[in-house]
PDB file of C-alpha atoms in Angstrom:
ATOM      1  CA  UNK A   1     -20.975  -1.803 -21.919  1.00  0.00           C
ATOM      2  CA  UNK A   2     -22.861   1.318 -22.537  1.00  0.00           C
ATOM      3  CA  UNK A   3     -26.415  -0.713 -22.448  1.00  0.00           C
ATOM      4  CA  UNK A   4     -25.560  -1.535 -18.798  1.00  0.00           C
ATOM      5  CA  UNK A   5     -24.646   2.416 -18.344  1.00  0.00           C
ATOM      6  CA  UNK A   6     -27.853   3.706 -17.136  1.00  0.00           C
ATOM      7  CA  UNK A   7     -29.010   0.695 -14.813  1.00  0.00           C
ATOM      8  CA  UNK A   8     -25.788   0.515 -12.962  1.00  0.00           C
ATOM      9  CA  UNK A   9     -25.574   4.531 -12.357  1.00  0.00           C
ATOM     10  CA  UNK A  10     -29.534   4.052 -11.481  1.00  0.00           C
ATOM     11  CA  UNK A  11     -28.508   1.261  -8.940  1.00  0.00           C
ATOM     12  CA  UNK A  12     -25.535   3.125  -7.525  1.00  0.00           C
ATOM     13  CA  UNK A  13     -27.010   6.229  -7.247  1.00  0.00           C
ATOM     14  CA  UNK A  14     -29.753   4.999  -5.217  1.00  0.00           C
ATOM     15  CA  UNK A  15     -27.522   3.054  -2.653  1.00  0.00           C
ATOM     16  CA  UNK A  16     -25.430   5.988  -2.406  1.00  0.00           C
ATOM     17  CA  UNK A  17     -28.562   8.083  -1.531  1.00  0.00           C
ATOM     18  CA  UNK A  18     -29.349   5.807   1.732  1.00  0.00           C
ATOM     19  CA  UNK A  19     -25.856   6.361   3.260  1.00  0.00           C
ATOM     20  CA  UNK A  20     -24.916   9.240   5.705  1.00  0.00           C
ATOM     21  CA  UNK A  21     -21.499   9.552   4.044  1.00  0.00           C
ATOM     22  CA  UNK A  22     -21.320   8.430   0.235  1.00  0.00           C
ATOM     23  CA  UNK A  23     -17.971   7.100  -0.502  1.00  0.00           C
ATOM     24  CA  UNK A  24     -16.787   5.070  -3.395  1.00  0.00           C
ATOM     25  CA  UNK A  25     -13.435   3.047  -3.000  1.00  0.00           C
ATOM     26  CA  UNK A  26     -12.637   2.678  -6.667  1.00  0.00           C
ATOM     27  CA  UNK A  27      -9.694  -0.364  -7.619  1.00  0.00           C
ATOM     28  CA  UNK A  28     -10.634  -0.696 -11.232  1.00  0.00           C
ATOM     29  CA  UNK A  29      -8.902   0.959 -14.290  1.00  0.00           C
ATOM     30  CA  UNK A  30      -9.650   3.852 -15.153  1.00  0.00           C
ATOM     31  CA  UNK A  31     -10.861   3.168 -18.361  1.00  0.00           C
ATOM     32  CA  UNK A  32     -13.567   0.562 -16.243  1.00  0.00           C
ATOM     33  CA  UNK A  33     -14.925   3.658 -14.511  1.00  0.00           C
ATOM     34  CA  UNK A  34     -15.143   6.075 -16.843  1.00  0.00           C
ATOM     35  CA  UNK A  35     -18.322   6.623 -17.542  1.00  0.00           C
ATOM     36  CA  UNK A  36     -19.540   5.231 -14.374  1.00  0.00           C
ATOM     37  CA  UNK A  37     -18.097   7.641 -12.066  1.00  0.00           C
ATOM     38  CA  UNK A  38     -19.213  10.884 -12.831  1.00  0.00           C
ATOM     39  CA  UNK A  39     -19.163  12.839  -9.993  1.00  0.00           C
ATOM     40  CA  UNK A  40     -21.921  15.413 -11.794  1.00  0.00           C
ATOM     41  CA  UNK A  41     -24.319  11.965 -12.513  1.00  0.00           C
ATOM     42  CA  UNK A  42     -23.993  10.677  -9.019  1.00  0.00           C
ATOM     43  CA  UNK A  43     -25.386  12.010  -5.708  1.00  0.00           C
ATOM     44  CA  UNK A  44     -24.270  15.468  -3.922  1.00  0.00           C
ATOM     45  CA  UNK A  45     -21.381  14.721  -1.336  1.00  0.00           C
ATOM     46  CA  UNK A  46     -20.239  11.571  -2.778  1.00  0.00           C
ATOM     47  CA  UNK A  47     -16.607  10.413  -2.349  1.00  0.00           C
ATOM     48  CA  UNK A  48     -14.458   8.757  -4.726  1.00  0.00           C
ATOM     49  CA  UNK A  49     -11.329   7.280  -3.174  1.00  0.00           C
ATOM     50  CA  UNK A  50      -8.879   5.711  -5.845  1.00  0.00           C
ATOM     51  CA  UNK A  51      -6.820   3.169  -4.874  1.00  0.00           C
ATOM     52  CA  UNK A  52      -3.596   2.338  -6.745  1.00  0.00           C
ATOM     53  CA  UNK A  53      -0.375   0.177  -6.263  1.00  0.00           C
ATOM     54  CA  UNK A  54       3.138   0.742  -7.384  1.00  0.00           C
ATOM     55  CA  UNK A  55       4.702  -2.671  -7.810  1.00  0.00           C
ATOM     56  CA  UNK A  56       8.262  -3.521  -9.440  1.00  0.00           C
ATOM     57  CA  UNK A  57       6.033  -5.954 -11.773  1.00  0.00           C
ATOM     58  CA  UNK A  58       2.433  -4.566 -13.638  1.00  0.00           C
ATOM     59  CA  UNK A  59       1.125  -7.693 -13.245  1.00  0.00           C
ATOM     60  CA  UNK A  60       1.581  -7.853  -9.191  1.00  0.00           C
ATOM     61  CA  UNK A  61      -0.682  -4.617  -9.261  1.00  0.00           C
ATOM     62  CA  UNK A  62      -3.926  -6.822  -9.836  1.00  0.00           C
ATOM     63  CA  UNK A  63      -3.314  -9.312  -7.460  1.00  0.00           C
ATOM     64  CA  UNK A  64      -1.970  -6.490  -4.630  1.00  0.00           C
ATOM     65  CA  UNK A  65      -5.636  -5.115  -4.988  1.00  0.00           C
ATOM     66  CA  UNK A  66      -7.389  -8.339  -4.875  1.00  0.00           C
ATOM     67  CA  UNK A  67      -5.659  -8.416  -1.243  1.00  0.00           C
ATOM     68  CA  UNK A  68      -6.467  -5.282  -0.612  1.00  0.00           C
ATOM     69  CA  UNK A  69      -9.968  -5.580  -0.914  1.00  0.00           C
ATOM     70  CA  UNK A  70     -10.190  -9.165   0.511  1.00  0.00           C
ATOM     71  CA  UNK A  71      -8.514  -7.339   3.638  1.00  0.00           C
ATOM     72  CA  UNK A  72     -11.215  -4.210   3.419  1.00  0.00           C
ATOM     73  CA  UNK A  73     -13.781  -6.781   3.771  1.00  0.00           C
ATOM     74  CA  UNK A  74     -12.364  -9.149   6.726  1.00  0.00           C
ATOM     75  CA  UNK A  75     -11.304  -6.170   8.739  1.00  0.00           C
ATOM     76  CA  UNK A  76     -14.935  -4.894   7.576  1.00  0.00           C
ATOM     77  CA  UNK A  77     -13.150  -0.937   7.170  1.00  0.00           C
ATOM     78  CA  UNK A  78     -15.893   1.450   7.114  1.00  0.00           C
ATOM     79  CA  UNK A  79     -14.275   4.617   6.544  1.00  0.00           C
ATOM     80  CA  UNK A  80     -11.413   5.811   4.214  1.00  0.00           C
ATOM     81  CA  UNK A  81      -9.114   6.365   7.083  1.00  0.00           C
ATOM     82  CA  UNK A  82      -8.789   2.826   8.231  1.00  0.00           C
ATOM     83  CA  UNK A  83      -7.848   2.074   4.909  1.00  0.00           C
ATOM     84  CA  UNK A  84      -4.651   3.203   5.169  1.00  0.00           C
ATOM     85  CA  UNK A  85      -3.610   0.490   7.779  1.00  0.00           C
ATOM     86  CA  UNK A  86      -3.346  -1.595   5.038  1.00  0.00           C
ATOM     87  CA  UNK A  87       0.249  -3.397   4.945  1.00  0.00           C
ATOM     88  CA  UNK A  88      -0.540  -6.544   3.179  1.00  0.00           C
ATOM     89  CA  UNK A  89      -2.503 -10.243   3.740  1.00  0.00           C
ATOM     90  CA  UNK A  90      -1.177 -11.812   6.967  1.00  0.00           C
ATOM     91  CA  UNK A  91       0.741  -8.764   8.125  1.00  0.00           C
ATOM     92  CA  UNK A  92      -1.460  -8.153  11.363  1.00  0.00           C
ATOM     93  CA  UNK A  93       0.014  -4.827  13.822  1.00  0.00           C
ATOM     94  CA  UNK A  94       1.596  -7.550  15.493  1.00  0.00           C
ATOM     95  CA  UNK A  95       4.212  -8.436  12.922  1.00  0.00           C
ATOM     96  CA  UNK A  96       7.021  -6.365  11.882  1.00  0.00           C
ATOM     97  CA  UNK A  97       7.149  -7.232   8.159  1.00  0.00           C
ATOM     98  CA  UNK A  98       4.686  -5.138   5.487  1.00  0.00           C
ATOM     99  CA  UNK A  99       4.445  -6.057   2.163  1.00  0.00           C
ATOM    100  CA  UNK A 100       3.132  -2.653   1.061  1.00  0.00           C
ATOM    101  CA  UNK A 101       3.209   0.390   2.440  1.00  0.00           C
ATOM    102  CA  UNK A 102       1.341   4.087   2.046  1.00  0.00           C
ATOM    103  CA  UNK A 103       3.284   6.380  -0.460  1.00  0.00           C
ATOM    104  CA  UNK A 104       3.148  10.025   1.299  1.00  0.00           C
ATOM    105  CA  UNK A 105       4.188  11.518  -1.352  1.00  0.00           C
ATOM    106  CA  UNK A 106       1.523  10.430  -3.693  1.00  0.00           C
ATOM    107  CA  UNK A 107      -1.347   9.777  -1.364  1.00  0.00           C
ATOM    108  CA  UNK A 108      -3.882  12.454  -1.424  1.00  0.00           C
ATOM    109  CA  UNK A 109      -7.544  12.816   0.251  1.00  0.00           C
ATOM    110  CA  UNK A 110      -9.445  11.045  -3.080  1.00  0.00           C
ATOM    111  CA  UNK A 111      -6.328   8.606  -4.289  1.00  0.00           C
ATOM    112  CA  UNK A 112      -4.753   5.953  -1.991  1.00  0.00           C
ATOM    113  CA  UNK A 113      -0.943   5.322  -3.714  1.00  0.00           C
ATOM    114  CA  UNK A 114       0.535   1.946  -1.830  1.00  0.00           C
ATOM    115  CA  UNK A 115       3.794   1.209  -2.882  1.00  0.00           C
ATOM    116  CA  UNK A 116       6.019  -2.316  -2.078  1.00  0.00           C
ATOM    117  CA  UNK A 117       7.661  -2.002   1.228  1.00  0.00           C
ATOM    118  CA  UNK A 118      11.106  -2.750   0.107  1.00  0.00           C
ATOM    119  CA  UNK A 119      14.287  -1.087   1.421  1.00  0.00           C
ATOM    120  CA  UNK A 120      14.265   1.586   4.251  1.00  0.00           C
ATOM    121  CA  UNK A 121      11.507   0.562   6.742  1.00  0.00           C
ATOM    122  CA  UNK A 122      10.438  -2.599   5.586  1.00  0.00           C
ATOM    123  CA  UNK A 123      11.026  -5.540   8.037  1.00  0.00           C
ATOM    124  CA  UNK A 124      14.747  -7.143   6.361  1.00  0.00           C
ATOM    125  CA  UNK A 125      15.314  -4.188   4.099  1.00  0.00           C
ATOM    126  CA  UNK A 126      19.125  -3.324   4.044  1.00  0.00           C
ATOM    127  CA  UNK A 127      19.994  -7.307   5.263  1.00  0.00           C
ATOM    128  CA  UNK A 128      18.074  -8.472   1.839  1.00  0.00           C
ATOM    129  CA  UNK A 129      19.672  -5.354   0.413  1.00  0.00           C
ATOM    130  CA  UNK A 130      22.784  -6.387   1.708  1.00  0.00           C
ATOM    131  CA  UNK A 131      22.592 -10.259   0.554  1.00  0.00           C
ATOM    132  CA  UNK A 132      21.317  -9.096  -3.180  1.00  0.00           C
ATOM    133  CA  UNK A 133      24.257  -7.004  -3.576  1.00  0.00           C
ATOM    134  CA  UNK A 134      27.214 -10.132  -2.699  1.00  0.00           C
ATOM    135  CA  UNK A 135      29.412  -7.237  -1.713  1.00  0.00           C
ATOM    136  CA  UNK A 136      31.036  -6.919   1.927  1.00  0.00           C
ATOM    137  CA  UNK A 137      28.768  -5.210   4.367  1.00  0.00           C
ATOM    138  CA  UNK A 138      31.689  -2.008   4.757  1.00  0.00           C
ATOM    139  CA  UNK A 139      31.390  -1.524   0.804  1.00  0.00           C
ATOM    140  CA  UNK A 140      27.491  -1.739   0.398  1.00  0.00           C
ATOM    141  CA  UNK A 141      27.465   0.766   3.357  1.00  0.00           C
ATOM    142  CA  UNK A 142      29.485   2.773   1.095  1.00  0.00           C
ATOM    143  CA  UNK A 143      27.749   2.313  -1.891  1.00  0.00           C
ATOM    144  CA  UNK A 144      24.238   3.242  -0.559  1.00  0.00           C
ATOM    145  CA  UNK A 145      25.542   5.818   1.797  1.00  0.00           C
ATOM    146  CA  UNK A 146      28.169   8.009   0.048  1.00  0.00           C
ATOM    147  CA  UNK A 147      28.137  12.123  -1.207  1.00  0.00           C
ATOM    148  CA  UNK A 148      24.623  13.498   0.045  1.00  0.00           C
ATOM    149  CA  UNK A 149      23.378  10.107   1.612  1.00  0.00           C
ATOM    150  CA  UNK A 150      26.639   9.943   3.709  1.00  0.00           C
ATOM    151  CA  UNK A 151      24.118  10.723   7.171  1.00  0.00           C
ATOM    152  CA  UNK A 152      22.745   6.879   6.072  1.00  0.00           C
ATOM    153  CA  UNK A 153      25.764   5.194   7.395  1.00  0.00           C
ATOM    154  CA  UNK A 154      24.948   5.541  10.983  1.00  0.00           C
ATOM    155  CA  UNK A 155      21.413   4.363  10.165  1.00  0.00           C
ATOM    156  CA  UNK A 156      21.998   1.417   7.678  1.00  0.00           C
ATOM    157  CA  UNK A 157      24.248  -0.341  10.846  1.00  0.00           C
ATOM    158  CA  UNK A 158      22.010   0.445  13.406  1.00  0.00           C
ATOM    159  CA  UNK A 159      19.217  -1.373  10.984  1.00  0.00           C
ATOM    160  CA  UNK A 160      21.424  -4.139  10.136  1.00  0.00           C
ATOM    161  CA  UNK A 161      22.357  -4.926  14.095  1.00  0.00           C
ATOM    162  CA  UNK A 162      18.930  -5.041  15.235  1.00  0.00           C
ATOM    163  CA  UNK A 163      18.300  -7.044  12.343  1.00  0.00           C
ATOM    164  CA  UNK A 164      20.970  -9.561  13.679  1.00  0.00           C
ATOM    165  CA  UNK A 165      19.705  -9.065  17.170  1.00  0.00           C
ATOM    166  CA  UNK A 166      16.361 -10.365  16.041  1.00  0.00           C
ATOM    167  CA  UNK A 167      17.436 -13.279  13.747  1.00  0.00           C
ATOM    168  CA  UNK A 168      19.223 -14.449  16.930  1.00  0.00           C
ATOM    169  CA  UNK A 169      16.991 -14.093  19.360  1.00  0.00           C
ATOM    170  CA  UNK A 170      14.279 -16.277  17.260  1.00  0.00           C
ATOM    171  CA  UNK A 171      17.060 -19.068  16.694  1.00  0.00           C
ATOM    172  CA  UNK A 172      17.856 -19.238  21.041  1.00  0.00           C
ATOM    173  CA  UNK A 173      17.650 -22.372  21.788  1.00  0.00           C
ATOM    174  CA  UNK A 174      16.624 -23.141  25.523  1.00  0.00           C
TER     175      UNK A 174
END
């Protein structure tokens, strides 16, 4: 690893030195990058946007940033920014459902944090939520919207009828 060191940081260096606006959108480990990105070996200005995912399972991680960069290149993104559309393969701005979703919270300027879109905002949410549990709808309300969380109620039905509104309307028959 470290004899390829100094011809990749060569290489990279030089291609960053023929762009306007360096940036580096970095999916690998970071024990992959570590001596590769050095912000004090590579060129003034340069960018280095990490991107992780927080999955339920490790092992979805790798294959949620093989998407992700299979969907940076079809859209051809060009700037950090549009990077952030990203909701998962096949989940165009027409369609409601996101696999993954931008984690505010955790996002910052030079890391991209994507997190599963499961739950609140997520196209099915409470209704899988509500399946998963096998409990009447009136006590999973209560269950996920009690103490604190009471001000959920009202929002958990209003989900969960515009849920059933749209299963319906795809199943009319004419």
């Amino acid at each position: 690893r470290d004899f390829w060191l100094e011809v990749v940081l060569r290489d990279l260096s030089e291609d960053l030195q023929k762009l306007p606006m360096p940036v580096i959108v970095n999916l690998a480990a970071e024990e992959d990058t570590q001596g590769i990105l050095d912000l004090d070996a590579l060129p003034e200005g340069t960018r280095i946007a990490t991107v992780e995912f927080k999955t339920a399972d490790k092992a979805d991680a790798g294959s949620a940033k093989g998407e992700f960069l299979r969907w940076a290149l079809e859209t051809r993104c060009m700037t950090v920014e549009e990077l952030l559309e990203f909701r998962g393969v096949g989940c165009g701005p027409e369609e409601q459902a996101a696999e993954y979703r931008v984690s505010p919270k955790k996002t910052s300027p030079d890391s991209l944090v994507f997190e599963e879109a499961t739950g609140q905002g997520s196209g099915g949410g409470w209704s899988k939520k509500l399946a998963e549990s096998g409990t009447s709808k009136t006590k999973f309300v209560k269950e996920f919207a009690s103490g604190k969380q009471r001000y959920m109620r009202t929002e958990i039905n209003k989900a969960l009828v515009k849920e059933s509104k749209k299963r319906r309307k795809n199943s009319e028959v004419y």
